[in-house]
Amino acid sequence: MSQATLDITALDQQRLQIDKAASRHRLFLIGGFLLVATYFIVSFIQFDIAKVIDRWKPDRAAIFVLDSYAHKDHVVMNWKEPETIDVLFEGGFRFKYDPAPEWVVQDRGQRFVQFDSGAQVYFYADRVEVRDWPDTDETFVIRRDENELPYVVGYENRPESLPSTFRATRTKVEIRSDDLYERIQVFKTKVEVHRYEFGWKYFWFDFDSPLSGVGFVEAIGLIFDSDRVDPEQSNAALVLHEFLDNSMWLHGTVLYSLLETVFMALLGTMIACLFGLPLAFLAAKNIQPLSGVRFILRRLFDILRGIDVLIWSIIFLRAFGPGLFTGIFAIAFTDTGTLGKLMSEAIENSDNKQQEGVRSTGASKVQQHRYGILPQIMPVFISQSLYYLESNTRGAVIIGAMGAGGIGLQFLGALQTGTDWENVMYMALLVLLTVIFMDWMSARLRQALIGADRLK
């Protein structure tokens, strides 16, 4: 057989091997795709995703988002007392405007709300009229039938013919502007008009405060004003007291709760560092010669970090009851296991030459560990500890909602009301700023403790 024939045969064999490898690769990709597709199909059926999608209401979600950065005033008329119209901030009967805002007109027997879009809502004893609604040239009249159920006159049997911003159901007629800043709701018992404005009203001082309506810049100027608003106390004390005791935003309670959350994360992380590092030395192969001790400590680390921090918080909640100790010990237990495992591996991977150099000077075992190993692992230990401090600050919010207190509990309370979404956003921003501050501080501490040249 000639050399050319042998070369051709070798090439054919190589081509055959390449084709087989390519076929296996294609089968692997197809099998992987089918496996992933099967997983998603089973999950879609198992968790009934179709029903979840049907229950999704984007309009309600949009209103929640709007409530987080805007405030609204309610104009309320009860059908049983149509002669009375109440204008309430955020619908709270404690926060009733007296006199009514200028956009609520009550003059010469006419009572109506003037929207920024130019639309008006007129109130009568037996009906409500909506005039000049955007993109319409019709006056819509809403009455109640013999069963006191609201309907739009002329559209009783054809509600689908109403403009897209109208929704007429059996028990309610609702009209919303496209940007949701203007809303009219007619119920069986009452009429509500919602008028939104951008911003957090009464954020600095609440509705009943003597400083109500005073802004931040005005408050700063008032502090340095010699004329006292309250003769019994200085303007600085009055401003601080009215700000912290704001009954609508609860600044004092929220800030104190945030301090509790930071304290919970800080103390929990410190306890974990205090116990994690010594236990890590006892669990390292190049330090601890007894395999039984190493095995017990490694399994202890597995147990501590294997149980999630939320589970630990539930356990300690039963042991200590609601309070900071629940969160502190939950964080400490979890991070002791994590830091212990990480540091024991760092100790085992440390360079023996530095320890041998210290040993050659006649140093004791403790001195060998102190000067031969500890300087090598300390940058990792500090970096990991500060990272877990940042992470625990966020985690302490969730632990707090489980019963440990802090801002997490305030967060949960605002969420459960379903109406205080601006308070939820306020607390979320405070947590975000705190985490950013902790990140900045940890970076500065790493630079100071480890050294700027080692961070490059």
Coordinates of C-alpha atoms in Angstrom, one line a residue:
M1 CA 0.0 0.0 0.0
S2 CA 1.4 3.4 -1.0
Q3 CA 2.2 6.2 1.3
A4 CA -0.6 8.3 -0.3
T5 CA -3.2 5.6 0.4
L6 CA -2.1 5.4 4.0
D7 CA -2.4 9.2 4.4
I8 CA -5.9 9.2 2.9
T9 CA -6.9 6.3 5.2
A10 CA -5.6 8.3 8.2
L11 CA -7.4 11.4 7.2
D12 CA -10.7 9.4 6.8
Q13 CA -10.3 8.0 10.3
Q14 CA -9.6 11.4 11.7
R15 CA -12.7 12.8 9.9
L16 CA -14.8 9.9 11.2
Q17 CA -13.6 10.7 14.8
I18 CA -14.4 14.4 14.3
D19 CA -17.9 13.6 13.0
K20 CA -18.5 11.2 16.0
A21 CA -17.3 13.9 18.4
A22 CA -19.5 16.5 16.7
S23 CA -22.5 14.2 16.8
R24 CA -22.0 13.6 20.6
H25 CA -21.7 17.3 21.1
R26 CA -25.0 18.0 19.2
L27 CA -26.7 15.2 21.1
F28 CA -25.5 16.7 24.4
L29 CA -26.7 20.2 23.4
I30 CA -30.1 18.8 22.3
G31 CA -30.4 16.7 25.4
G32 CA -29.5 19.7 27.6
F33 CA -32.0 21.9 25.8
L34 CA -34.8 19.3 26.1
L35 CA -34.0 18.8 29.8
V36 CA -34.2 22.6 30.5
A37 CA -37.4 22.9 28.4
T38 CA -38.9 20.0 30.3
Y39 CA -38.0 21.6 33.6
F40 CA -39.7 24.9 32.6
I41 CA -42.8 23.1 31.3
V42 CA -43.2 21.1 34.5
S43 CA -42.6 24.2 36.6
F44 CA -45.1 26.1 34.6
I45 CA -47.7 23.4 35.2
Q46 CA -46.8 22.6 38.8
F47 CA -46.8 26.2 40.0
D48 CA -49.8 27.2 37.8
I49 CA -48.0 30.1 36.2
A50 CA -50.9 30.7 33.9
K51 CA -53.2 31.5 36.8
V52 CA -50.5 33.7 38.4
I53 CA -50.3 35.7 35.1
D54 CA -54.1 36.0 35.0
R55 CA -54.1 37.4 38.6
W56 CA -51.4 40.0 37.7
K57 CA -53.0 43.5 37.6
P58 CA -50.6 46.1 36.1
D59 CA -53.0 48.9 36.9
R60 CA -52.8 48.2 40.6
A61 CA -49.0 47.9 40.4
A62 CA -48.8 51.2 38.7
I63 CA -50.9 52.8 41.4
F64 CA -48.6 51.3 44.1
V65 CA -45.6 52.8 42.3
L66 CA -47.3 56.2 42.0
D67 CA -48.1 56.1 45.7
S68 CA -44.4 55.6 46.5
Y69 CA -43.3 59.0 45.1
A70 CA -46.5 61.1 45.1
H71 CA -49.2 62.1 47.6
K72 CA -52.9 62.3 47.1
D73 CA -55.8 64.2 48.5
H74 CA -59.3 62.6 48.8
V75 CA -62.5 64.5 48.2
V76 CA -65.3 62.4 49.7
M77 CA -69.1 62.8 49.5
N78 CA -71.4 60.4 51.2
W79 CA -74.7 59.8 49.4
K80 CA -76.5 59.9 52.7
E81 CA -75.1 63.4 53.5
P82 CA -74.6 64.9 50.1
E83 CA -74.5 68.5 51.5
T84 CA -71.1 67.7 53.2
I85 CA -67.9 67.3 51.2
D86 CA -64.7 66.4 53.1
V87 CA -61.2 67.0 51.7
L88 CA -58.7 64.6 53.4
F89 CA -55.0 64.1 53.0
E90 CA -54.3 60.5 52.0
G91 CA -57.9 59.6 53.0
G92 CA -57.2 60.0 56.7
F93 CA -60.1 61.5 58.6
R94 CA -57.5 62.9 61.1
F95 CA -56.1 65.0 58.3
K96 CA -59.0 67.0 57.2
Y97 CA -58.4 70.3 55.3
D98 CA -60.1 73.4 56.8
P99 CA -60.5 75.4 54.8
A100 CA -60.5 73.3 51.6
P101 CA -57.8 73.7 49.0
E102 CA -58.4 76.2 46.2
W103 CA -59.0 73.5 43.7
V104 CA -62.2 72.5 45.6
V105 CA -64.7 75.1 44.5
Q106 CA -67.9 75.7 46.6
D107 CA -69.5 78.8 45.2
R108 CA -73.1 79.9 44.4
G109 CA -74.5 76.4 45.0
Q110 CA -72.0 74.7 42.8
R111 CA -69.5 72.3 44.2
F112 CA -66.8 70.8 42.0
V113 CA -63.2 69.7 41.9
Q114 CA -60.9 71.3 39.4
F115 CA -58.2 69.0 38.0
D116 CA -54.9 70.2 36.5
S117 CA -55.9 68.6 33.2
G118 CA -58.9 71.0 32.9
A119 CA -61.5 68.4 33.9
Q120 CA -64.1 69.1 36.6
V121 CA -66.1 66.8 38.8
Y122 CA -69.4 68.4 39.9
F123 CA -71.2 67.1 43.0
Y124 CA -75.0 67.0 43.3
A125 CA -77.4 65.4 45.8
D126 CA -78.5 62.8 43.2
R127 CA -75.7 62.6 40.7
V128 CA -72.1 63.3 39.8
E129 CA -71.1 65.1 36.5
V130 CA -67.7 64.8 34.9
R131 CA -67.0 67.6 32.5
D132 CA -64.2 68.3 30.0
W133 CA -62.5 65.0 30.6
P134 CA -59.4 64.7 28.4
D135 CA -59.9 63.4 24.9
T136 CA -63.7 63.6 25.3
D137 CA -66.3 66.3 24.4
E138 CA -69.2 64.8 26.4
T139 CA -70.5 65.5 29.9
F140 CA -70.8 62.2 31.7
V141 CA -73.5 61.9 34.3
I142 CA -73.3 59.2 37.0
R143 CA -76.4 58.3 39.0
R144 CA -77.6 55.4 41.2
D145 CA -80.4 53.0 40.3
E146 CA -83.2 51.7 42.5
N147 CA -80.7 49.3 44.2
E148 CA -78.3 52.3 44.8
L149 CA -75.8 50.9 42.4
P150 CA -73.9 53.5 40.3
Y151 CA -74.1 53.7 36.5
V152 CA -73.2 56.1 33.7
V153 CA -76.3 57.6 32.2
G154 CA -76.8 56.5 28.6
Y155 CA -74.3 53.6 28.9
E156 CA -76.4 51.3 31.2
N157 CA -76.5 48.5 28.7
R158 CA -73.3 49.3 26.8
P159 CA -70.4 50.0 29.2
E160 CA -68.0 48.8 26.6
S161 CA -68.7 52.0 24.6
L162 CA -67.3 54.2 27.4
P163 CA -63.9 55.8 26.8
S164 CA -60.9 53.6 27.7
T165 CA -60.2 55.5 30.9
F166 CA -63.7 54.6 32.2
R167 CA -64.5 51.3 34.0
A168 CA -68.1 50.5 34.9
T169 CA -68.8 47.4 36.9
R170 CA -71.9 46.3 38.8
T171 CA -70.8 48.0 42.0
K172 CA -68.5 50.8 41.0
V173 CA -67.8 53.4 38.3
E174 CA -64.2 54.4 38.1
I175 CA -62.5 57.0 35.9
R176 CA -58.7 57.3 35.7
S177 CA -56.4 59.6 33.8
D178 CA -53.7 58.0 31.7
D179 CA -51.0 59.2 34.1
L180 CA -53.2 58.1 37.1
Y181 CA -52.8 61.5 38.8
E182 CA -56.6 62.0 38.5
R183 CA -59.1 59.4 39.6
I184 CA -62.9 59.4 40.3
Q185 CA -64.6 56.5 42.1
V186 CA -68.4 56.3 42.5
F187 CA -69.6 53.6 44.9
K188 CA -72.9 52.6 46.3
T189 CA -72.4 54.6 49.5
K190 CA -70.0 57.4 48.5
V191 CA -68.1 59.3 45.9
E192 CA -64.3 59.6 46.1
V193 CA -62.1 61.9 44.0
H194 CA -58.3 61.4 44.2
R195 CA -56.0 64.2 43.1
Y196 CA -52.3 63.3 43.1
E197 CA -49.3 65.6 43.3
F198 CA -45.6 64.8 43.0
G199 CA -43.6 64.6 46.2
W200 CA -43.8 63.6 49.8
K201 CA -46.1 66.2 51.4
Y202 CA -45.7 66.8 55.2
F203 CA -42.4 64.9 55.1
W204 CA -40.6 67.4 57.4
F205 CA -43.5 68.3 59.7
D206 CA -46.8 66.6 60.0
F207 CA -50.3 67.8 59.3
D208 CA -51.0 69.1 62.8
S209 CA -47.6 70.6 63.5
P210 CA -47.2 74.3 64.2
L211 CA -44.5 74.1 61.5
S212 CA -46.8 72.4 59.0
G213 CA -46.0 73.5 55.5
V214 CA -42.5 74.7 56.4
G215 CA -39.8 73.3 54.1
F216 CA -36.2 72.2 54.8
V217 CA -34.6 75.5 53.8
E218 CA -37.2 77.5 55.8
A219 CA -36.6 75.3 58.8
I220 CA -32.9 75.9 58.7
G221 CA -33.5 79.6 58.5
L222 CA -36.0 79.3 61.4
I223 CA -33.3 77.7 63.6
F224 CA -31.2 80.8 63.4
D225 CA -34.1 83.2 63.8
S226 CA -34.2 85.0 67.1
D227 CA -38.0 85.2 67.2
R228 CA -39.3 82.1 68.8
V229 CA -42.3 80.3 67.4
D230 CA -42.9 78.7 70.8
P231 CA -42.0 80.8 73.8
E232 CA -41.4 77.7 75.9
Q233 CA -38.5 76.4 73.7
S234 CA -35.9 77.5 71.2
N235 CA -36.6 77.2 67.5
A236 CA -33.9 74.6 67.1
A237 CA -35.5 72.4 69.8
L238 CA -38.9 72.9 68.2
V239 CA -37.7 72.0 64.7
L240 CA -35.9 68.9 66.0
H241 CA -38.9 67.8 68.2
E242 CA -41.5 68.3 65.4
F243 CA -39.3 66.5 62.9
L244 CA -38.6 63.4 65.0
D245 CA -42.2 63.2 66.3
N246 CA -43.7 63.5 62.9
S247 CA -46.8 61.3 63.3
M248 CA -47.1 60.6 59.6
W249 CA -43.5 59.7 58.7
L250 CA -42.3 58.6 62.2
H251 CA -38.7 59.9 61.6
G252 CA -37.6 59.3 65.2
T253 CA -38.9 55.7 65.3
V254 CA -37.6 54.9 61.8
L255 CA -34.1 56.3 62.5
Y256 CA -33.9 54.6 65.9
S257 CA -35.0 51.3 64.2
L258 CA -32.3 51.8 61.5
L259 CA -29.7 52.2 64.3
E260 CA -30.9 49.0 65.9
T261 CA -30.5 47.2 62.5
V262 CA -26.9 48.4 62.1
F263 CA -26.1 47.5 65.7
M264 CA -27.6 44.0 65.1
A265 CA -25.4 43.5 62.0
L266 CA -22.3 45.0 63.6
L267 CA -22.5 43.0 66.9
G268 CA -23.5 39.8 65.2
T269 CA -20.5 40.1 62.8
M270 CA -18.1 40.9 65.6
I271 CA -19.2 37.9 67.6
A272 CA -18.7 35.7 64.5
C273 CA -15.2 37.1 64.0
L274 CA -14.3 36.7 67.7
F275 CA -15.2 33.0 67.6
G276 CA -14.6 32.1 63.9
L277 CA -10.9 32.9 63.8
P278 CA -9.7 30.8 66.8
L279 CA -11.9 27.9 65.7
A280 CA -10.4 28.2 62.2
F281 CA -6.9 27.6 63.6
L282 CA -8.1 24.6 65.5
A283 CA -9.7 23.2 62.3
A284 CA -6.7 23.7 60.0
K285 CA -4.6 20.6 59.1
N286 CA -1.2 22.4 59.5
I287 CA -2.2 23.6 63.0
Q288 CA -4.3 20.9 64.5
P289 CA -2.7 17.4 64.4
L290 CA -5.8 15.6 65.9
S291 CA -8.0 14.6 63.0
G292 CA -11.0 13.9 65.4
V293 CA -10.9 17.5 66.6
R294 CA -10.7 18.8 63.0
F295 CA -13.6 16.6 61.9
I296 CA -15.8 17.8 64.8
L297 CA -15.0 21.5 64.1
R298 CA -15.5 21.1 60.3
R299 CA -18.9 19.5 60.9
L300 CA -19.8 22.3 63.3
F301 CA -19.0 24.8 60.6
D302 CA -21.2 22.9 58.2
I303 CA -24.1 22.9 60.7
L304 CA -23.8 26.6 61.5
R305 CA -23.6 27.8 57.9
G306 CA -25.8 25.1 56.5
I307 CA -28.8 26.3 58.5
D308 CA -30.0 29.6 56.9
V309 CA -29.9 32.8 58.9
L310 CA -33.7 33.0 58.7
I311 CA -34.0 29.6 60.3
W312 CA -31.7 30.5 63.0
S313 CA -33.7 33.7 63.6
I314 CA -36.9 31.6 64.0
I315 CA -35.1 29.3 66.5
F316 CA -33.8 32.2 68.6
L317 CA -37.2 33.9 68.3
R318 CA -38.6 30.9 70.3
A319 CA -35.7 31.1 72.7
F320 CA -35.4 34.8 73.4
G321 CA -38.6 36.2 72.0
P322 CA -38.8 39.3 69.8
G323 CA -35.8 41.6 70.1
L324 CA -32.3 42.3 69.0
F325 CA -30.8 39.2 70.6
T326 CA -32.6 37.1 68.1
G327 CA -31.0 38.8 65.1
I328 CA -27.6 39.1 66.7
F329 CA -27.3 35.4 67.5
A330 CA -28.8 34.4 64.2
I331 CA -26.1 36.4 62.3
A332 CA -23.3 35.3 64.7
F333 CA -24.1 31.6 64.3
T334 CA -24.3 31.7 60.5
D335 CA -21.2 33.8 60.0
T336 CA -19.1 31.8 62.6
G337 CA -19.6 28.8 60.4
T338 CA -18.8 30.6 57.2
L339 CA -15.8 32.6 58.5
G340 CA -14.5 29.5 60.3
K341 CA -14.5 27.4 57.1
L342 CA -13.0 30.2 54.9
M343 CA -10.3 31.0 57.4
S344 CA -9.3 27.4 58.1
E345 CA -8.8 26.9 54.3
A346 CA -6.8 30.1 54.2
I347 CA -4.6 28.9 57.1
E348 CA -4.0 25.6 55.3
N349 CA -3.0 27.4 52.1
S350 CA -0.6 29.8 53.9
D351 CA 3.1 29.7 52.9
N352 CA 5.1 27.5 55.3
K353 CA 8.4 29.3 54.6
Q354 CA 7.3 32.3 56.6
Q355 CA 6.4 30.1 59.6
E356 CA 9.7 28.2 59.2
G357 CA 11.6 31.5 59.3
V358 CA 9.9 32.4 62.5
R359 CA 10.6 28.9 63.9
S360 CA 14.3 29.2 63.1
T361 CA 14.5 32.1 65.6
G362 CA 13.5 29.8 68.4
A363 CA 9.9 31.1 68.6
S364 CA 7.2 29.1 70.4
K365 CA 4.2 27.6 68.6
V366 CA 2.0 30.5 69.5
Q367 CA 4.6 32.9 68.2
Q368 CA 4.9 30.9 65.0
H369 CA 1.2 31.2 64.4
R370 CA 1.1 34.8 65.4
Y371 CA 4.0 36.0 63.2
G372 CA 4.2 33.3 60.6
I373 CA 0.5 32.6 59.6
L374 CA -1.6 35.4 61.0
P375 CA -0.1 38.2 58.9
Q376 CA -0.7 36.1 55.7
I377 CA -4.4 35.5 56.4
M378 CA -5.3 38.8 58.1
P379 CA -6.0 40.7 54.8
V380 CA -8.4 37.9 53.8
F381 CA -9.9 37.8 57.2
I382 CA -10.5 41.6 57.3
S383 CA -11.8 41.7 53.8
Q384 CA -14.2 38.8 54.3
S385 CA -15.4 40.2 57.7
L386 CA -16.1 43.6 56.3
Y387 CA -17.9 42.1 53.3
Y388 CA -20.1 40.0 55.7
L389 CA -20.8 43.2 57.7
E390 CA -22.2 44.9 54.6
S391 CA -24.2 41.8 53.7
N392 CA -25.5 41.4 57.3
T393 CA -26.7 45.0 57.2
R394 CA -29.1 44.1 54.4
G395 CA -29.9 40.7 56.0
A396 CA -30.7 42.3 59.3
V397 CA -33.6 44.1 57.6
I398 CA -35.2 40.7 56.7
I399 CA -34.4 39.2 60.1
G400 CA -36.0 42.2 61.8
A401 CA -39.2 41.6 59.8
M402 CA -39.2 38.1 61.2
G403 CA -39.4 39.5 64.8
A404 CA -35.9 40.7 65.7
G405 CA -37.0 44.3 65.5
G406 CA -35.1 47.1 63.8
I407 CA -36.2 48.8 60.6
G408 CA -37.3 45.5 59.2
L409 CA -40.3 45.5 61.5
Q410 CA -41.2 49.0 60.5
F411 CA -40.8 48.0 56.9
L412 CA -43.2 45.1 57.4
G413 CA -45.8 47.3 59.2
A414 CA -45.8 49.8 56.3
L415 CA -46.2 47.0 53.7
Q416 CA -49.1 45.4 55.6
T417 CA -51.2 48.5 55.5
G418 CA -51.2 48.5 51.7
T419 CA -51.5 52.3 51.7
D420 CA -48.2 53.6 53.2
W421 CA -46.1 53.0 50.1
E422 CA -44.4 56.3 50.4
N423 CA -43.2 55.2 53.9
V424 CA -42.0 51.9 52.3
M425 CA -40.0 53.9 49.7
Y426 CA -38.6 56.2 52.4
M427 CA -37.4 53.3 54.5
A428 CA -36.0 51.5 51.4
L429 CA -34.0 54.6 50.5
L430 CA -32.7 54.8 54.1
V431 CA -31.6 51.2 53.9
L432 CA -29.9 51.7 50.5
L433 CA -28.1 54.8 51.8
T434 CA -27.0 52.9 54.9
V435 CA -25.6 50.0 52.8
I436 CA -23.8 52.5 50.5
F437 CA -22.3 54.2 53.6
M438 CA -21.3 50.8 55.0
D439 CA -19.6 49.9 51.7
W440 CA -17.7 53.2 51.6
M441 CA -16.6 52.8 55.3
S442 CA -15.5 49.2 54.8
A443 CA -13.4 50.2 51.8
R444 CA -11.8 52.9 53.9
L445 CA -11.2 50.4 56.8
R446 CA -9.7 47.8 54.4
Q447 CA -7.4 50.5 53.1
A448 CA -6.3 51.6 56.6
L449 CA -6.0 48.1 58.1
I450 CA -4.5 46.2 55.1
G451 CA -2.7 49.0 53.4
A452 CA -3.3 50.8 50.1
D453 CA -0.5 49.0 48.3
R454 CA -1.9 45.6 49.1
L455 CA -5.3 46.5 47.6
K456 CA -3.8 47.4 44.2

